[in-house]
CSV table of C-alpha atoms and ligand atoms in Angstrom, one decimal:
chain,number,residue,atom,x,y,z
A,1,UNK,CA,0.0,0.0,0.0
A,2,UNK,CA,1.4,3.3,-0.9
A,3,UNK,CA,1.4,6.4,1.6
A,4,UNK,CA,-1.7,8.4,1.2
A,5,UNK,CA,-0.2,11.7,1.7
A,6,UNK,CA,2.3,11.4,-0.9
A,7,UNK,CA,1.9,11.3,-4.8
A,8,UNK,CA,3.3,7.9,-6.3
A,9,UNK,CA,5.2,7.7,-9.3
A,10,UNK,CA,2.0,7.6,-11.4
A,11,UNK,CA,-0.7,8.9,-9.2
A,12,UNK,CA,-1.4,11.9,-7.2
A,13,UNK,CA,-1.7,11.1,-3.1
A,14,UNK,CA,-5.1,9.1,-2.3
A,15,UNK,CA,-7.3,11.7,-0.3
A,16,UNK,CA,-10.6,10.2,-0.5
A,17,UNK,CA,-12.1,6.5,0.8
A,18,UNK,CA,-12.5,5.2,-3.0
A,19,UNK,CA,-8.9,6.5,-4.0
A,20,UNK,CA,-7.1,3.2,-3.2
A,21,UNK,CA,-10.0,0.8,-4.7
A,22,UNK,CA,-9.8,2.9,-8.1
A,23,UNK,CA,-5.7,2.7,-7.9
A,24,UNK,CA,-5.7,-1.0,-7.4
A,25,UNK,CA,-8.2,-1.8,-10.6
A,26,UNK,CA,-6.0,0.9,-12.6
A,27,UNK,CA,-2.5,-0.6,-11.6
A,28,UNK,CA,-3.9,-3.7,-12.1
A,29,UNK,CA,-4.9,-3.1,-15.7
A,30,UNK,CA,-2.2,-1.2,-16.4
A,31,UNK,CA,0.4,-4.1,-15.3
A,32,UNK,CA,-2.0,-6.8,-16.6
A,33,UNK,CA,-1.3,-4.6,-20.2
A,34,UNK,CA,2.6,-5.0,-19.5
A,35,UNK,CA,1.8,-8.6,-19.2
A,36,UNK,CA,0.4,-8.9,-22.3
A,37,UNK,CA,2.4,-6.6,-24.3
A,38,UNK,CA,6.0,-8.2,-23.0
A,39,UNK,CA,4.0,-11.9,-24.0
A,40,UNK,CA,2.9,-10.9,-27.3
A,41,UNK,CA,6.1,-9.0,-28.2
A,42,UNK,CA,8.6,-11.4,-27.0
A,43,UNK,CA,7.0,-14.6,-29.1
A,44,UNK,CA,6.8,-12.4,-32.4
A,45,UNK,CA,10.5,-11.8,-32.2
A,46,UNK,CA,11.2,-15.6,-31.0
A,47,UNK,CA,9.4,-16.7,-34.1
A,48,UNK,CA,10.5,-14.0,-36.5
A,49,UNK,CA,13.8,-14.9,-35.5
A,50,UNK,CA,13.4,-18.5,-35.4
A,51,UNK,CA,11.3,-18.8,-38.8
A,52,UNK,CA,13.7,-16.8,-40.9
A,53,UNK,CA,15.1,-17.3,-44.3
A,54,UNK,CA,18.1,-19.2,-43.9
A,55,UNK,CA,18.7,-20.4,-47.9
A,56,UNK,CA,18.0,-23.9,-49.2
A,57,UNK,CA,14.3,-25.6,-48.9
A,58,UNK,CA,12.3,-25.4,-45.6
A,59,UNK,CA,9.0,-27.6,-46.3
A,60,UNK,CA,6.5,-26.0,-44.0
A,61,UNK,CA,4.8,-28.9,-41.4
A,62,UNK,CA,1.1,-28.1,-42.1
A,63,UNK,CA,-1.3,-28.0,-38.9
A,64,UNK,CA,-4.7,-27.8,-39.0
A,65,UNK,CA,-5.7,-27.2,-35.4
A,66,UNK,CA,-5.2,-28.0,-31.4
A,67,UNK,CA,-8.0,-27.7,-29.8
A,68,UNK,CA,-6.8,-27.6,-26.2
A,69,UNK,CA,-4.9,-25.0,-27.3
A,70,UNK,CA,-8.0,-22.7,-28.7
A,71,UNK,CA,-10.3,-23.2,-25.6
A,72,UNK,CA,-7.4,-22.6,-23.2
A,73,UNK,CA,-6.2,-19.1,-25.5
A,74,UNK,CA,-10.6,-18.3,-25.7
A,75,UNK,CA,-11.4,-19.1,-22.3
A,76,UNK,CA,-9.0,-17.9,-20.4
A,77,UNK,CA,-9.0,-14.5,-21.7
A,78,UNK,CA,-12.3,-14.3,-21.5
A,79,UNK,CA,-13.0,-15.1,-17.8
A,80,UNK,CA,-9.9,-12.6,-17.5
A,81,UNK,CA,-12.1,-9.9,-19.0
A,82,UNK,CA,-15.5,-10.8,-17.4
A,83,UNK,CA,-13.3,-10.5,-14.1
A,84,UNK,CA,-12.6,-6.9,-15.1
A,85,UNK,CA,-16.0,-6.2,-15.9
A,86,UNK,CA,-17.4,-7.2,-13.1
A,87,UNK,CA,-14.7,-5.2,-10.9
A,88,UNK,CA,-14.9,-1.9,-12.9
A,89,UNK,CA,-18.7,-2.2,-13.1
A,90,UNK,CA,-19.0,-2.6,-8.9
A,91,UNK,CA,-16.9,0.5,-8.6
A,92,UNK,CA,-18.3,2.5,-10.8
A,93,UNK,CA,-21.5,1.6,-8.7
A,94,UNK,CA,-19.4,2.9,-5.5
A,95,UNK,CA,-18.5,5.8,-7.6
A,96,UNK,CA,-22.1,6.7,-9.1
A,97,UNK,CA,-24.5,6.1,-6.1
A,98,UNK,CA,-24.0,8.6,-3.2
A,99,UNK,CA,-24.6,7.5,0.4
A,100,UNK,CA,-28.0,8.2,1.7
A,101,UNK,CA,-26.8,10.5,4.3
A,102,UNK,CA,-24.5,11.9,2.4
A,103,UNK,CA,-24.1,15.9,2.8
A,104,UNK,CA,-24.8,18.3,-0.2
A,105,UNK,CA,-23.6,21.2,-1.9
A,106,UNK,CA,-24.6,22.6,-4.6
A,107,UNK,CA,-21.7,23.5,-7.3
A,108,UNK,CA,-22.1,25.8,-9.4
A,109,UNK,CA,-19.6,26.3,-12.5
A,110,UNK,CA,-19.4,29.2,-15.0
A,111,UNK,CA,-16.9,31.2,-17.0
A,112,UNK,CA,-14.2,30.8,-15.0
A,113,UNK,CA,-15.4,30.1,-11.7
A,114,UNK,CA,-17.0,27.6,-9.4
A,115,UNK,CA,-19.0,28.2,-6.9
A,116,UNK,CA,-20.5,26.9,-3.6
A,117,UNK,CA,-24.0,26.6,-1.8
A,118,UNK,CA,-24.7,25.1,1.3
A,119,UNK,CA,-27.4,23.9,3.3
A,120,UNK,CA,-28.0,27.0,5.1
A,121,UNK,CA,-27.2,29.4,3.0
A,122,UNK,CA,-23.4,29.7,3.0
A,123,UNK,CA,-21.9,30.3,-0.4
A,124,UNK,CA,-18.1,30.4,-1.2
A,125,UNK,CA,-16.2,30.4,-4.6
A,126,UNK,CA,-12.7,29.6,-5.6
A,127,UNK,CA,-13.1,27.2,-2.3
A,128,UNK,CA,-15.2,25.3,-0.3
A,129,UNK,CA,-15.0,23.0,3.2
A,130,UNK,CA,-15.9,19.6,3.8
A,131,UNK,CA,-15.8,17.8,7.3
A,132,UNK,CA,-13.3,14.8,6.7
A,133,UNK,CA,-14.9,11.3,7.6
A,134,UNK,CA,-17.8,12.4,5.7
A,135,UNK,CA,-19.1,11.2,2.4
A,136,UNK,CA,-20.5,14.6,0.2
A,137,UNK,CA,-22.4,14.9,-2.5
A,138,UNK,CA,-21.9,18.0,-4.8
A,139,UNK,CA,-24.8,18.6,-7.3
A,140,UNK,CA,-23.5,20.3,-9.9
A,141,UNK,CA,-24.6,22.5,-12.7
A,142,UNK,CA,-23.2,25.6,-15.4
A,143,UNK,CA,-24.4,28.8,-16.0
A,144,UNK,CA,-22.5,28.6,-19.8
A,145,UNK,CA,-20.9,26.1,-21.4
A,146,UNK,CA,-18.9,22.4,-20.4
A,147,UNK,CA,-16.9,22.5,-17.7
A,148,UNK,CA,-16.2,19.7,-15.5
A,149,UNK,CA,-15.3,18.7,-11.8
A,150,UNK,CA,-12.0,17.4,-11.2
A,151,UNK,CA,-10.6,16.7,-8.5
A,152,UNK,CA,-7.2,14.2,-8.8
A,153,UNK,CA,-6.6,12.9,-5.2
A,154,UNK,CA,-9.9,12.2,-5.2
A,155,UNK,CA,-10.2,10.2,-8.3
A,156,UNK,CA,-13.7,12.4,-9.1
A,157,UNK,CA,-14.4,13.9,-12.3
A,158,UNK,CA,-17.7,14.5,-13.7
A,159,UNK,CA,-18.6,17.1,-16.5
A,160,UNK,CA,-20.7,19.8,-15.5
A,161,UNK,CA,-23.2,20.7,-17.9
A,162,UNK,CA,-25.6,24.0,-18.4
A,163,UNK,CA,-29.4,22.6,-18.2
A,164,UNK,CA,-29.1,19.8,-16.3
A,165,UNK,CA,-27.4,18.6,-13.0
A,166,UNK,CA,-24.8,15.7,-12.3
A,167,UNK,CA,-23.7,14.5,-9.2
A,168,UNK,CA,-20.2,13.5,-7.8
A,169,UNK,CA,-19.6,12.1,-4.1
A,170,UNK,CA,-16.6,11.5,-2.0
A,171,UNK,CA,-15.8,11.1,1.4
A,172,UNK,CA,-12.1,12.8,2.6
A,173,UNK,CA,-9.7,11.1,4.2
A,174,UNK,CA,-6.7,13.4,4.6
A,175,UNK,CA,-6.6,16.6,7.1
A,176,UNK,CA,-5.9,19.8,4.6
A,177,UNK,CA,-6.4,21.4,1.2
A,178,UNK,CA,-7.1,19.5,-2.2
A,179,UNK,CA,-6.7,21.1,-5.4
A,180,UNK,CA,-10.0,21.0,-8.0
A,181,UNK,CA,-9.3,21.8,-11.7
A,182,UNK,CA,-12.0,22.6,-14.3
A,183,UNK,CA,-11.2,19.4,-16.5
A,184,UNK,CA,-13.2,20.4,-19.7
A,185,UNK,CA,-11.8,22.8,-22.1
A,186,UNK,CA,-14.3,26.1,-21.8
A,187,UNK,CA,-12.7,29.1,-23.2
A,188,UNK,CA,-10.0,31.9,-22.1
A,189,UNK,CA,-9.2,31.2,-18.8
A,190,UNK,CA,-10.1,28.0,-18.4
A,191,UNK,CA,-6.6,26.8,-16.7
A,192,UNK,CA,-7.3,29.1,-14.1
A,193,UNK,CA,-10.3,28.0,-13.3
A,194,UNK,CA,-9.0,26.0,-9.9
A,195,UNK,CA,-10.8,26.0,-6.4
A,196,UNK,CA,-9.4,24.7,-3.2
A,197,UNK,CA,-11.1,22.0,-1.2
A,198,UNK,CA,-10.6,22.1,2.7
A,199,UNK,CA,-11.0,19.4,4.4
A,200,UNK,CA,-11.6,20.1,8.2
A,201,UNK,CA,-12.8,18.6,11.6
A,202,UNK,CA,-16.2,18.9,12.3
A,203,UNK,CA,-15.7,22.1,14.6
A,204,UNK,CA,-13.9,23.5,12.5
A,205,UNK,CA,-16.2,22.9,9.4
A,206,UNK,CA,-19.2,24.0,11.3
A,207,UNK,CA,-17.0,27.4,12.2
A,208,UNK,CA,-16.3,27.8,8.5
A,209,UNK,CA,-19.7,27.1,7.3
A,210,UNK,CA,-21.2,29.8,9.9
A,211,UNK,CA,-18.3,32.2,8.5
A,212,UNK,CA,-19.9,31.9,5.5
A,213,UNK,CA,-23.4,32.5,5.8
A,214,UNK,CA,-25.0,35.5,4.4
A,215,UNK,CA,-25.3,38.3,7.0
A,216,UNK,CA,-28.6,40.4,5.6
A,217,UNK,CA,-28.3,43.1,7.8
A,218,UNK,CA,-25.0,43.8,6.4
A,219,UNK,CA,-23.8,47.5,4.5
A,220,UNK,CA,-24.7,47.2,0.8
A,221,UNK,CA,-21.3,47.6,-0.5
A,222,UNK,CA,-20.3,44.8,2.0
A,223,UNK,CA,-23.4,42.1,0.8
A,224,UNK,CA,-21.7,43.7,-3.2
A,225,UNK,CA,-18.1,42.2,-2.0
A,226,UNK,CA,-19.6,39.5,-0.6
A,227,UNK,CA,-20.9,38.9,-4.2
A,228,UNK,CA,-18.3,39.9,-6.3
A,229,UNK,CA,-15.9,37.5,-4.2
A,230,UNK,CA,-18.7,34.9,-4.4
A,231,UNK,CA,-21.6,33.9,-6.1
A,232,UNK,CA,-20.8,36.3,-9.0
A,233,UNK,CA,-17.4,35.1,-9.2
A,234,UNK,CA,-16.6,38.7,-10.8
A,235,UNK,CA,-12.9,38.3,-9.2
A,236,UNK,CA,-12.2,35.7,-11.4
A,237,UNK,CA,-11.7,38.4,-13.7
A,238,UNK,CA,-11.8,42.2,-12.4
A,239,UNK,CA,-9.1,42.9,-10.5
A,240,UNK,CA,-10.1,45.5,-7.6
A,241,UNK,CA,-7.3,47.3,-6.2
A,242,UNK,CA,-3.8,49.1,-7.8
A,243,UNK,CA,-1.5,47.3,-10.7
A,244,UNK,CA,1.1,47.5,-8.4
A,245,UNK,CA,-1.1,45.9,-5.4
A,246,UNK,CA,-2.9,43.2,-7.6
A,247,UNK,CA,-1.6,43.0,-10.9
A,248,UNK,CA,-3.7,39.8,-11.3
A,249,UNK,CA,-6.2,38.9,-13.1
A,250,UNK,CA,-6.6,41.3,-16.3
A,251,UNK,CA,-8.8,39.4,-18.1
A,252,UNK,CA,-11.4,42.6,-17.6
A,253,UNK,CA,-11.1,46.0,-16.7
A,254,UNK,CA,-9.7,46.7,-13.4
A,255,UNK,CA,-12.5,48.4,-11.2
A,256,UNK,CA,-9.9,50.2,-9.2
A,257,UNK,CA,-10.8,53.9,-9.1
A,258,UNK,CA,-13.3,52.7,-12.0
A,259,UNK,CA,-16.2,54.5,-11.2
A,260,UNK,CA,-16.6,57.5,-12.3
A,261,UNK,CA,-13.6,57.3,-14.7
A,262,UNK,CA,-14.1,57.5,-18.9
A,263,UNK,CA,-13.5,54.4,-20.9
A,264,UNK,CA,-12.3,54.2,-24.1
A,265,UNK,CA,-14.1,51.5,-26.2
A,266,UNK,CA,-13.3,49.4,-29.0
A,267,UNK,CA,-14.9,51.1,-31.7
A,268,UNK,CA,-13.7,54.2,-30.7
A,269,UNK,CA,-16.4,56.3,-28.6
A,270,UNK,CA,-15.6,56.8,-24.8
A,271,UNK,CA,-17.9,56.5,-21.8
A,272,UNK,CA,-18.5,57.4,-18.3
A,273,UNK,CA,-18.5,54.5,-15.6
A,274,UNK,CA,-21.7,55.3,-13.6
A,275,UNK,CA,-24.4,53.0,-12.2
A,276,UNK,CA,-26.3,52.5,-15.8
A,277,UNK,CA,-23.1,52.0,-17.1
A,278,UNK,CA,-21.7,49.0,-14.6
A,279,UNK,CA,-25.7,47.8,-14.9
A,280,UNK,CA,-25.1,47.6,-18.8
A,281,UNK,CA,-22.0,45.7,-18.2
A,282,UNK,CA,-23.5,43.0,-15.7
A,283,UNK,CA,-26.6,42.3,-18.0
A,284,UNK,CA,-25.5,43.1,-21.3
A,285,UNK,CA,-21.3,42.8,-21.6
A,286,UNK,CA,-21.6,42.8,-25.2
A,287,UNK,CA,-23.2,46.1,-25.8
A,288,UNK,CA,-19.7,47.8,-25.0
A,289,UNK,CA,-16.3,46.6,-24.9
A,290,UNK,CA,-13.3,48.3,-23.2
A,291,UNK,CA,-10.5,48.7,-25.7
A,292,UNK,CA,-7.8,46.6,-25.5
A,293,UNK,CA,-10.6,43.8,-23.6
A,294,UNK,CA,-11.5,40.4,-25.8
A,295,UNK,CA,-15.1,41.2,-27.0
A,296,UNK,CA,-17.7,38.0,-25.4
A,297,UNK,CA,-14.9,37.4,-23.0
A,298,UNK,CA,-17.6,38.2,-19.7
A,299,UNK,CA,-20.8,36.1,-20.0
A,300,UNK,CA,-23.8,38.1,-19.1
A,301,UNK,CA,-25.5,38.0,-15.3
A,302,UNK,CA,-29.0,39.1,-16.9
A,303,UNK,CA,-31.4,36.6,-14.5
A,304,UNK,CA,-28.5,35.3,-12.5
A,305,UNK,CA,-28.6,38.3,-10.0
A,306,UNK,CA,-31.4,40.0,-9.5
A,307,UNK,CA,-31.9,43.9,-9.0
A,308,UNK,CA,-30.8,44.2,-5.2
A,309,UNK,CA,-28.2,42.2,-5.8
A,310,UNK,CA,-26.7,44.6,-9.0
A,311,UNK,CA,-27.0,47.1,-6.7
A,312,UNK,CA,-25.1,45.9,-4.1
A,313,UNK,CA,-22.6,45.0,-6.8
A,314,UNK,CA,-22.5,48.5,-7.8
A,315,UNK,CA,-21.8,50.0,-4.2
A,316,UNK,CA,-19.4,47.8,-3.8
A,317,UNK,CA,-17.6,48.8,-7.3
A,318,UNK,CA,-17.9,52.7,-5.7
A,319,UNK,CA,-16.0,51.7,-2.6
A,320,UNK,CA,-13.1,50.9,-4.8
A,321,UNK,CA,-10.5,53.7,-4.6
B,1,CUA,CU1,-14.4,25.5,-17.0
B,1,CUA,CU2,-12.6,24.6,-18.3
């Protein structure tokens, strides 16, 4: 048995109760392979080699069968592959069908972002906490196009898919962070669409949950950062303070010191930054492009947040100087 904290030589560390099941079917596929490949090869060259031309007349001994030798090379092979059938086909049961009391989140995965909803309420993006010793079950859906859930020292991936929703379970093993990778190609910055999975003690899962509940009562501009930072993902792509302080991510305008400032757009004609303008933006990217910005890159939010919440959004954006 390898050591679950640390990455073999062809597998990242085993962080979740399936891990080492799905290692021992794929190493033993993989070596079976070997097997084969090193049997196969090695009696081609014996018999090339042995049957070669070697001048003069060979008369070829001419046989028709052996028939202990057909059932034995039908049979066994296929009682070898029924075997692997059967094995694959139970763990992908394991894999597929969640635990009745397993925990859920809902996932949510857009352009270039994932994002988290709990039970109560709580919402994170970039990251979210599970309690170890616990199986979860993450519902998942897009707001765009493909993307998919991956997360390697797990051994989960499953696409995530605008429409409709697939699910994913696991159930941590390890103390610590995991890393998730969007694992279907979906545009621009797709490589940087990671998270971070946490996986904490129960106290300290319950302490991270209640962290991130929504707090109604709170300042608009703080419910628009809570937003931007979360279930808008906006940070994924706006950077919000100086280059020299954050000089990632530039995929869209910075919105340092943007309100209130002129843009200069692609085709030419300029613009103030005001509320109607940053509304325009949310709902409608399209309609004006910063020069210098891909055109399409920003999906739009029209029906994703409502009207308080583009408000908050928008105090928020005027807090930024
Ligand atoms: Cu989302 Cu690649």
């Amino acid at each position: 048995m390898m050591d679950p904290n640390t990455p073999s030589f062809m597998l990242p560390p085993q962080a979740s109760t399936l891990a080492p099941s799905y290692d021992l079917l794929y190493l033993s596929i993989t070596y079976l392979c070997i097997f084969c490949f090193v049997l196969i090869m090695g009696a081609m060259t014996y018999f090339v080699y042995k049957y070669r031309y070697r001048g003069g007349e060979h008369k070829a001994v001419e046989i028709t069968h052996n028939t202990t030798l057909e059932i034995a090379w039908s049979v066994i092979p296929l009682f070898v592959v029924i075997g692997l059938f059967v094995w694959g086909f139970r763990l992908y049961l394991d894999m597929a069908i969640a635990p009745r009391d397993a925990m859920e989140v809902r996932v949510t995965g857009q352009k270039w972002v994932w994002n988290f909803e709990y039970d109560n309420g709580a919402t994170s993006s970039k990251e979210f906490a599970v309690p170890i010793g616990k199986p979860v079950k993450l519902v998942m859906t897009s707001r765009d196009v493909l993307h998919s859930f991956y997360v390697p020292s797990f051994r989960n991936k499953m696409d995530v898919v605008p429409n409709r929703y697939t699910t994913l379970w696991f159930q941590a093993t390890q103390l610590g962070d995991q890393q998730v990778f969007c694992a279907e190609y979906c545009g621009l910055d797709h490589s940087g669409m990671l998270a971070q999975v946490h996986v904490l003690s129960e106290p300290a899962f319950e302490k991270w949950v209640k962290d991130h509940s929504e707090d109604k009562n709170a300042a608009p501009h703080e419910r628009g950062k809570k937003i931007f930072n979360g279930k808008g993902g906006c940070m994924a792509c706006h950077a919000v303070k100086s280059e020299a302080e954050q000089p990632q991510p530039v995929i869209g305008p910075r919105l340092y010191q943007a309100f209130g400032r002129t843009e200069k757009f692609q085709d030419g004609t300029t613009g103030v930054v005001t509320e109607n303008y940053i509304r325009e933006s949310i709902e409608m990217p399209n309609a004006k492009t910063v020069a210098g910005f891909a055109a399409g890159a920003m999906p739009t939010f029209k029906g994703v947040l409502n009207d308080q919440e583009i408000g908050d959004l928008i105090a928020y954006i005027k807090t930024l100087k």
